[in-house]
Short mmCIF file of C-alpha atoms in Angstrom, two decimals:
data_model
loop_
_atom_site.label_atom_id
_atom_site.label_comp_id
_atom_site.label_asym_id
_atom_site.label_seq_id
_atom_site.Cartn_x
_atom_site.Cartn_y
_atom_site.Cartn_z
CA MET L 13 -36.03 -31.23 25.24
CA ASN L 14 -34.03 -28.73 26.18
CA SER L 15 -32.30 -27.44 22.80
CA ARG L 16 -30.40 -25.26 24.81
CA GLN L 17 -26.89 -25.05 25.00
CA PRO L 18 -25.97 -26.00 28.64
CA ILE L 19 -24.80 -23.18 30.73
CA PRO L 20 -21.07 -24.11 32.08
CA VAL L 21 -20.45 -23.72 36.34
CA VAL L 22 -17.12 -23.20 37.77
CA VAL L 23 -16.15 -23.84 41.18
CA LEU L 24 -13.06 -21.04 42.74
CA ALA L 25 -11.45 -23.13 45.72
CA GLY L 26 -9.40 -21.58 47.77
CA PHE L 27 -8.64 -21.76 51.34
CA LEU L 28 -9.62 -18.55 53.68
CA GLY L 29 -7.45 -15.86 52.96
CA SER L 30 -6.43 -17.29 48.77
CA GLY L 31 -7.90 -14.18 47.33
CA LYS L 32 -10.93 -15.93 45.91
CA THR L 33 -13.11 -12.54 46.10
CA THR L 34 -10.12 -11.17 44.47
CA VAL L 35 -9.65 -13.14 41.60
CA LEU L 36 -13.68 -13.31 41.14
CA ASN L 37 -13.94 -9.02 40.73
CA HIS L 38 -11.36 -8.91 38.01
CA LEU L 39 -13.21 -11.77 35.92
CA LEU L 40 -16.24 -9.65 36.18
CA LYS L 41 -14.86 -5.95 35.57
CA ASN L 42 -13.59 -7.46 32.05
CA ARG L 43 -15.96 -10.06 31.11
CA GLY L 44 -16.20 -7.95 28.51
CA GLY L 45 -20.35 -8.80 27.39
CA THR L 46 -20.76 -11.53 28.85
CA ARG L 47 -23.52 -12.28 31.77
CA ILE L 48 -21.43 -14.12 34.67
CA GLY L 49 -24.19 -15.67 37.25
CA VAL L 50 -22.65 -15.78 40.77
CA VAL L 51 -22.93 -17.75 43.55
CA VAL L 52 -21.29 -16.80 46.65
CA ASN L 53 -21.22 -19.25 49.80
CA ASP L 54 -20.13 -17.52 52.42
CA PHE L 55 -18.52 -19.16 56.28
CA GLY L 56 -19.96 -17.60 58.99
CA SER L 57 -22.96 -15.20 59.47
CA ILE L 58 -22.20 -11.97 58.05
CA GLU L 59 -20.71 -12.22 54.19
CA ILE L 60 -18.67 -10.16 53.63
CA ASP L 61 -17.70 -11.41 50.60
CA ALA L 62 -21.03 -11.12 49.18
CA MET L 63 -21.53 -7.46 49.66
CA SER L 64 -17.48 -7.11 48.34
CA VAL L 65 -19.22 -8.37 44.29
CA ALA L 66 -22.79 -7.67 45.73
CA GLY L 67 -21.99 -4.11 42.67
CA GLN L 68 -20.77 -5.65 40.38
CA VAL L 69 -23.91 -8.62 39.63
CA GLY L 70 -26.76 -7.34 41.58
CA ASP L 71 -29.86 -9.57 41.64
CA SER L 72 -27.61 -12.17 39.30
CA MET L 73 -25.91 -13.69 42.39
CA VAL L 74 -27.26 -15.55 44.87
CA SER L 75 -26.24 -16.00 48.36
CA LEU L 76 -25.17 -19.01 51.33
CA GLY L 77 -25.06 -18.12 54.19
CA GLY L 78 -23.83 -19.95 57.55
CA GLY L 79 -21.87 -23.39 55.86
CA CYS L 80 -20.64 -24.53 53.21
CA LEU L 81 -22.25 -25.60 50.16
CA CYS L 82 -20.83 -29.33 50.01
CA CYS L 83 -22.70 -29.40 54.02
CA ALA L 84 -26.24 -29.39 51.66
CA VAL L 85 -27.77 -32.89 52.70
CA ASP L 86 -28.86 -33.44 49.20
CA GLY L 87 -27.69 -30.72 46.16
CA SER L 88 -31.06 -29.25 46.45
CA GLU L 89 -30.84 -25.79 48.13
CA LEU L 90 -28.14 -25.49 44.95
CA ASP L 91 -29.98 -26.54 42.78
CA ALA L 92 -32.14 -23.96 43.50
CA TYR L 93 -29.53 -21.21 42.85
CA LEU L 94 -28.96 -22.81 39.55
CA GLU L 95 -31.79 -23.66 38.96
CA LYS L 96 -32.76 -19.32 38.86
CA LEU L 97 -29.90 -18.34 37.11
CA SER L 98 -29.76 -20.70 34.20
CA ALA L 99 -34.02 -19.13 33.56
CA PRO L 100 -33.29 -18.57 30.36
CA VAL L 101 -35.26 -14.49 30.88
CA HIS L 102 -31.73 -14.07 31.99
CA ARG L 103 -29.49 -15.06 29.63
CA ILE L 104 -26.54 -16.15 31.66
CA ASP L 105 -23.49 -17.06 29.36
CA VAL L 106 -21.55 -18.95 33.03
CA ILE L 107 -21.95 -20.08 36.07
CA VAL L 108 -19.30 -18.99 38.53
CA ILE L 109 -18.88 -19.87 42.00
CA GLU L 110 -17.20 -19.19 44.83
CA ALA L 111 -17.31 -21.73 47.54
CA SER L 112 -16.13 -21.00 51.19
CA GLY L 113 -12.53 -21.47 51.97
CA LEU L 114 -13.68 -24.33 54.14
CA ALA L 115 -15.58 -26.05 51.10
CA GLU L 116 -14.76 -29.64 50.37
CA PRO L 117 -14.07 -29.27 46.15
CA GLN L 118 -15.76 -32.84 45.88
CA GLU L 119 -18.30 -32.59 47.12
CA MET L 120 -19.03 -30.09 45.45
CA ILE L 121 -18.01 -31.01 42.08
CA ARG L 122 -20.35 -34.19 42.82
CA MET L 123 -23.06 -32.56 43.90
CA LEU L 124 -22.69 -30.60 40.29
CA MET L 125 -21.78 -34.11 38.21
CA ALA L 126 -25.34 -34.78 39.95
CA SER L 127 -27.60 -32.68 39.26
CA GLU L 128 -30.36 -32.92 37.52
CA ASN L 129 -31.04 -29.47 35.77
CA LEU L 130 -30.28 -29.91 32.36
CA ASP L 131 -29.75 -26.23 31.85
CA ILE L 132 -26.43 -25.76 33.26
CA ARG L 133 -23.09 -28.88 33.27
CA TYR L 134 -19.73 -28.47 35.05
CA GLY L 135 -17.17 -26.60 34.22
CA GLY L 136 -14.24 -27.24 36.12
CA LEU L 137 -12.71 -26.54 39.63
CA VAL L 138 -9.95 -23.54 40.41
CA GLU L 139 -8.23 -23.60 43.13
CA VAL L 140 -6.45 -20.60 44.39
CA VAL L 141 -2.82 -20.90 45.87
CA ASP L 142 -1.57 -17.73 48.19
CA ALA L 143 1.93 -18.02 47.31
CA ALA L 144 2.72 -16.39 50.29
CA GLU L 145 1.51 -19.03 52.79
CA PHE L 146 1.83 -21.52 50.99
CA ASP L 147 3.69 -23.68 53.69
CA ALA L 148 1.98 -22.00 56.67
CA THR L 149 -1.64 -23.05 54.55
CA ARG L 150 -0.85 -26.74 54.44
CA THR L 151 0.39 -27.51 57.96
CA LYS L 152 -2.47 -25.16 59.09
CA HIS L 153 -4.83 -27.11 56.53
CA PRO L 154 -3.61 -30.77 55.84
CA GLU L 155 -6.55 -31.07 52.80
CA THR L 156 -4.93 -28.39 51.16
CA ASP L 157 -3.24 -31.22 49.57
CA ARG L 158 -6.55 -33.60 48.92
CA HIS L 159 -8.25 -30.21 47.76
CA LEU L 160 -5.83 -29.62 44.85
CA ALA L 161 -5.24 -33.38 44.23
CA VAL L 162 -9.18 -32.58 42.51
CA ALA L 163 -8.44 -28.75 40.20
CA ASP L 164 -8.31 -28.57 36.90
CA LEU L 165 -6.19 -24.80 37.29
CA VAL L 166 -4.28 -23.40 39.78
CA VAL L 167 -4.04 -20.11 40.35
CA LEU L 168 -1.04 -19.66 42.58
CA ASN L 169 -1.54 -15.48 43.98
CA LYS L 170 -0.11 -13.08 45.29
CA THR L 171 3.47 -14.19 43.23
CA ASP L 172 4.39 -10.41 43.88
CA ARG L 173 5.12 -10.65 47.27
CA VAL L 174 8.06 -14.13 46.82
CA ASP L 175 10.64 -13.43 45.03
CA ALA L 176 11.86 -15.82 41.47
CA ALA L 177 13.54 -18.89 44.24
CA GLU L 178 10.23 -19.38 46.29
CA ARG L 179 7.84 -18.91 43.16
CA ALA L 180 9.60 -21.50 41.31
CA ARG L 181 9.97 -23.90 45.23
CA ILE L 182 6.17 -23.32 45.00
CA GLU L 183 5.53 -23.78 42.20
CA GLY L 184 7.93 -27.70 42.20
CA GLU L 185 6.08 -28.78 45.22
CA LEU L 186 2.63 -28.20 43.12
CA ALA L 187 3.42 -30.32 39.95
CA ALA L 188 3.37 -32.95 43.12
CA LEU L 189 1.11 -32.54 45.00
CA CYS L 190 -1.62 -31.96 41.62
CA ALA L 191 -2.37 -34.60 39.43
CA PRO L 192 0.05 -35.19 36.13
CA GLY L 193 0.19 -31.54 33.91
CA ILE L 194 -2.74 -29.59 35.98
CA PRO L 195 -1.50 -25.88 34.98
CA VAL L 196 -0.33 -23.65 37.34
CA VAL L 197 -0.79 -19.63 36.73
CA GLY L 198 0.21 -17.19 38.68
CA ALA L 199 -0.86 -14.10 39.18
CA ASP L 200 -0.76 -10.79 41.43
CA HIS L 201 -3.40 -9.11 42.94
CA GLY L 202 -5.88 -11.89 40.78
CA ARG L 203 -5.16 -11.01 37.78
CA ILE L 204 -6.45 -13.84 35.94
CA ASP L 205 -6.74 -13.50 32.12
CA PRO L 206 -10.87 -14.17 31.93
CA GLU L 207 -10.76 -16.07 28.44
CA LEU L 208 -8.34 -19.10 30.46
CA LEU L 209 -12.49 -19.73 32.11
CA PHE L 210 -14.69 -18.88 29.54
CA ASP L 211 -15.58 -16.90 26.51
CA ARG L 212 -15.79 -12.68 26.66
CA ARG L 213 -18.55 -12.19 24.43
CA PRO L 214 -18.23 -8.37 22.09
CA TRP L 215 -19.41 -5.58 24.37
CA THR L 216 -21.61 -5.09 21.07
CA GLU L 217 -24.12 -8.21 23.14
CA THR L 218 -24.92 -6.84 26.06
CA ARG L 219 -28.15 -5.86 26.30
CA GLY L 220 -29.28 -4.31 29.35
CA GLN L 221 -30.55 -7.87 31.43
CA LEU L 222 -30.82 -7.68 35.34
CA SER L 223 -28.96 -4.98 36.95
CA PHE L 224 -25.14 -6.23 35.31
CA GLU L 225 -22.97 -2.62 35.49
CA ASP L 226 -23.19 -2.89 30.86
CA LEU L 227 -20.87 0.33 31.44
CA ILE L 228 -18.65 -0.84 34.11
CA ALA L 229 -15.03 1.75 33.19
CA GLU L 230 -13.91 -0.13 30.58
CA ALA L 231 -11.11 2.44 30.78
CA GLU L 232 -10.50 1.87 34.37
CA ASP L 233 -9.43 -1.46 33.86
CA HIS L 234 -8.26 -1.53 30.62
CA GLU L 235 -4.50 -1.47 31.86
CA ASP L 236 -5.08 -4.77 34.15
CA SER L 237 -6.85 -6.14 31.17
CA ALA L 238 -4.22 -5.87 28.99
CA HIS L 239 -1.31 -6.56 31.19
CA ALA L 240 -3.35 -9.49 32.09
CA HIS L 241 -3.49 -11.22 28.33
CA ALA L 242 -0.18 -9.66 27.41
CA ALA L 243 0.83 -13.07 29.69
CA TYR L 244 -1.14 -15.20 27.16
CA GLU L 245 -0.58 -16.61 23.85
CA SER L 246 -3.26 -18.27 21.60
CA THR L 247 -3.17 -20.44 18.35
CA GLU L 248 -6.00 -21.63 15.99
CA PHE L 249 -6.48 -24.35 14.66
CA VAL L 250 -8.82 -24.74 11.46
CA SER L 251 -9.44 -27.96 8.89
CA GLU L 252 -11.74 -29.22 6.05
CA GLN L 253 -10.36 -32.20 6.31
CA ALA L 254 -12.21 -34.40 9.39
CA LEU L 255 -10.01 -35.00 12.68
CA SER L 256 -9.01 -38.94 14.11
CA PRO L 257 -10.72 -38.94 17.57
CA ARG L 258 -8.18 -42.00 18.76
CA ARG L 259 -5.48 -39.71 17.74
CA PHE L 260 -6.99 -36.80 18.89
CA ILE L 261 -8.17 -37.72 21.87
CA ASP L 262 -4.05 -38.47 22.65
CA PHE L 263 -3.24 -34.68 21.79
CA LEU L 264 -4.88 -33.17 24.55
CA ASP L 265 -3.87 -36.55 26.82
CA ARG L 266 -0.13 -35.70 25.93
CA ARG L 267 -0.99 -31.89 26.17
CA PRO L 268 1.88 -29.72 27.78
CA ALA L 269 1.04 -28.14 31.27
CA GLY L 270 0.97 -24.69 29.59
CA LEU L 271 -1.67 -25.27 27.58
CA TYR L 272 -4.66 -23.86 30.02
CA ARG L 273 -7.72 -23.57 27.80
CA VAL L 274 -9.07 -25.46 24.54
CA LYS L 275 -12.07 -23.62 22.93
CA GLY L 276 -14.25 -25.08 19.72
CA PHE L 277 -15.73 -27.94 17.45
CA VAL L 278 -14.37 -30.99 15.84
CA HIS L 279 -16.08 -32.50 13.51
CA PHE L 280 -14.35 -36.31 13.55
CA GLY L 281 -17.19 -37.63 10.65
CA VAL L 282 -17.32 -41.25 12.18
CA PRO L 283 -20.55 -43.07 10.86
CA GLY L 284 -22.24 -42.74 13.16
CA HIS L 285 -21.14 -39.94 15.54
CA GLU L 286 -21.49 -37.10 12.22
CA GLU L 287 -22.40 -34.23 13.97
CA ARG L 288 -20.36 -31.73 15.56
CA TYR L 289 -18.68 -31.91 19.10
CA GLU L 290 -18.38 -28.55 21.08
CA ILE L 291 -15.16 -29.06 23.35
CA HIS L 292 -14.49 -27.05 26.55
CA ALA L 293 -10.87 -27.64 28.43
CA VAL L 294 -10.09 -25.69 31.58
CA GLY L 295 -6.48 -27.36 32.57
CA ARG L 296 -7.14 -30.58 32.97
CA PHE L 297 -10.81 -30.42 32.44
CA LEU L 298 -12.06 -31.81 29.08
CA ARG L 299 -15.76 -32.19 27.99
CA PHE L 300 -17.36 -32.78 24.59
CA ALA L 301 -20.66 -32.18 23.57
CA PRO L 302 -22.67 -32.61 21.00
CA GLN L 303 -24.40 -30.62 18.58
CA PRO L 304 -26.69 -31.06 14.95
CA TRP L 305 -24.56 -28.85 12.31
CA GLY L 306 -26.02 -25.29 11.00
CA ARG L 307 -28.10 -25.60 8.03
CA GLY L 308 -25.62 -24.36 5.49
CA GLU L 309 -22.79 -24.97 7.80
CA ALA L 310 -19.52 -26.62 6.55
CA ARG L 311 -17.82 -29.60 8.00
CA LEU L 312 -14.71 -28.00 9.72
CA THR L 313 -12.81 -28.03 12.55
CA ARG L 314 -12.30 -25.03 14.42
CA LEU L 315 -10.52 -24.47 17.60
CA VAL L 316 -9.03 -22.29 19.98
CA LEU L 317 -5.57 -23.03 22.31
CA ILE L 318 -4.70 -20.57 25.21
CA GLY L 319 -1.03 -20.79 26.96
CA SER L 320 1.91 -19.49 28.05
CA GLY L 321 4.89 -20.84 26.83
CA THR L 322 3.47 -23.14 24.61
CA ASP L 323 4.57 -23.71 21.29
CA GLY L 324 2.02 -22.60 18.64
CA PRO L 325 3.83 -23.92 15.87
CA ALA L 326 4.10 -27.24 17.99
CA LEU L 327 0.84 -27.39 18.49
CA LEU L 328 -0.20 -26.83 15.20
CA ARG L 329 2.24 -29.91 13.69
CA GLU L 330 0.23 -32.03 16.48
CA LEU L 331 -2.87 -30.73 15.49
CA GLU L 332 -2.36 -31.41 11.58
CA ALA L 333 -1.22 -34.70 12.30
CA CYS L 334 -4.83 -35.70 13.93
CA ARG L 335 -6.49 -35.35 10.54
CA GLU L 336 -8.52 -38.19 9.48
CA PRO L 337 -8.57 -38.74 5.46
CA ALA L 338 -10.90 -41.31 5.53
CA PRO L 339 -13.25 -41.52 8.81
CA HIS L 340 -16.46 -43.45 7.43
CA LEU L 341 -14.17 -46.55 7.12
CA LEU L 342 -13.30 -45.65 10.61
CA GLY L 343 -15.34 -47.78 12.88
CA PRO L 344 -17.59 -47.13 16.35
CA GLU L 345 -14.98 -47.91 18.77
CA SER L 346 -12.53 -45.45 17.47
CA MET L 347 -15.11 -42.49 19.42
CA TRP L 348 -14.79 -44.09 22.58
CA GLY L 349 -11.98 -41.86 24.11
CA VAL L 350 -14.52 -39.34 22.99
CA LEU L 351 -17.48 -40.84 24.31
CA ARG L 352 -15.68 -40.97 27.54
CA TYR L 353 -15.82 -37.57 28.14
CA VAL L 354 -19.93 -36.69 26.92
CA ALA L 355 -22.11 -35.65 29.68
CA ARG L 356 -24.47 -38.51 30.40
CA PRO L 357 -28.08 -38.54 31.11
CA ALA L 358 -28.52 -37.30 34.72
CA GLY L 359 -29.52 -41.02 36.65
CA ALA L 360 -26.63 -42.65 33.87
CA GLU L 361 -23.26 -44.18 35.62
CA ASP L 362 -21.36 -41.88 35.95
CA ASP L 363 -18.30 -40.70 37.87
CA THR L 364 -16.10 -37.70 38.56
CA SER L 365 -13.23 -38.60 36.17
CA ASP L 366 -13.66 -35.75 33.38
CA THR L 367 -9.18 -35.92 33.61
CA PRO L 368 -7.28 -37.65 30.74
#
């Protein structure tokens, strides 16, 4: 049985020229001590994108040239690359797949969800959109609307190239094209806070794995990183009392579009489900992972909520209303909403519906 926690695999998609590689490079430069494995999927024989990130991740990058990941016959080629990156010896924290500009995101999601690799789990689809070329891209690639419909988080890149009125119009279009509540994060030059996608570990935890550039000049990117982080607010919630699974799922269903990330552990305390539940949400993507409590570990709920334009005190009031004074009296059916977002063993009936 696999005792390690599965590594989240985040798909970074978007049409040619949207700025996916720029976003990826920014994430790599501002990753702190996080160990990132990268799969770069270039369309064509000259792997320009792969070469542009090679200096950042070294041997932890694998590249599939000459086509799209979604074109693999059965996903076995992608599985081989993910198996390489998820090997314990590499101690990878998160894997990012930079998809070809012509890839079909929904097919890639299905491939990841169907993977039998117990060391990985699907971590959400991030769709990058070029604000300056939004209308032209939709005209040239009508499938844009379909791609946006399955996104968990949209990065509206190159916002510095449009005025406020045009940006507002595009954001309105995106709100209509995406599933209800999908967050849209504005960015220029691909600068988004890495904390929206994964945890950045303290630099002191980094210990020369693979050929990561552990001494990437922090000073070089400190200003950009601080600038990106300044756009977001972080709200922390701790409860010694268990949470009602039904009320908590209702809170997640109604979470505002500006709430980009939810992470932490939840204590429900329902009979038969007394373990702690790790929660990972990127945009509207949501996943729970039950885990045993550590020896002597206090039964607490600890959550961090990251967003932009959110009302922290209001979020805390809603979470406090989720407290459950008598979880031992709840029946197993109260957990059904939570269990919908728990990964099932390979081969079990499942779908790609991870959006409330």
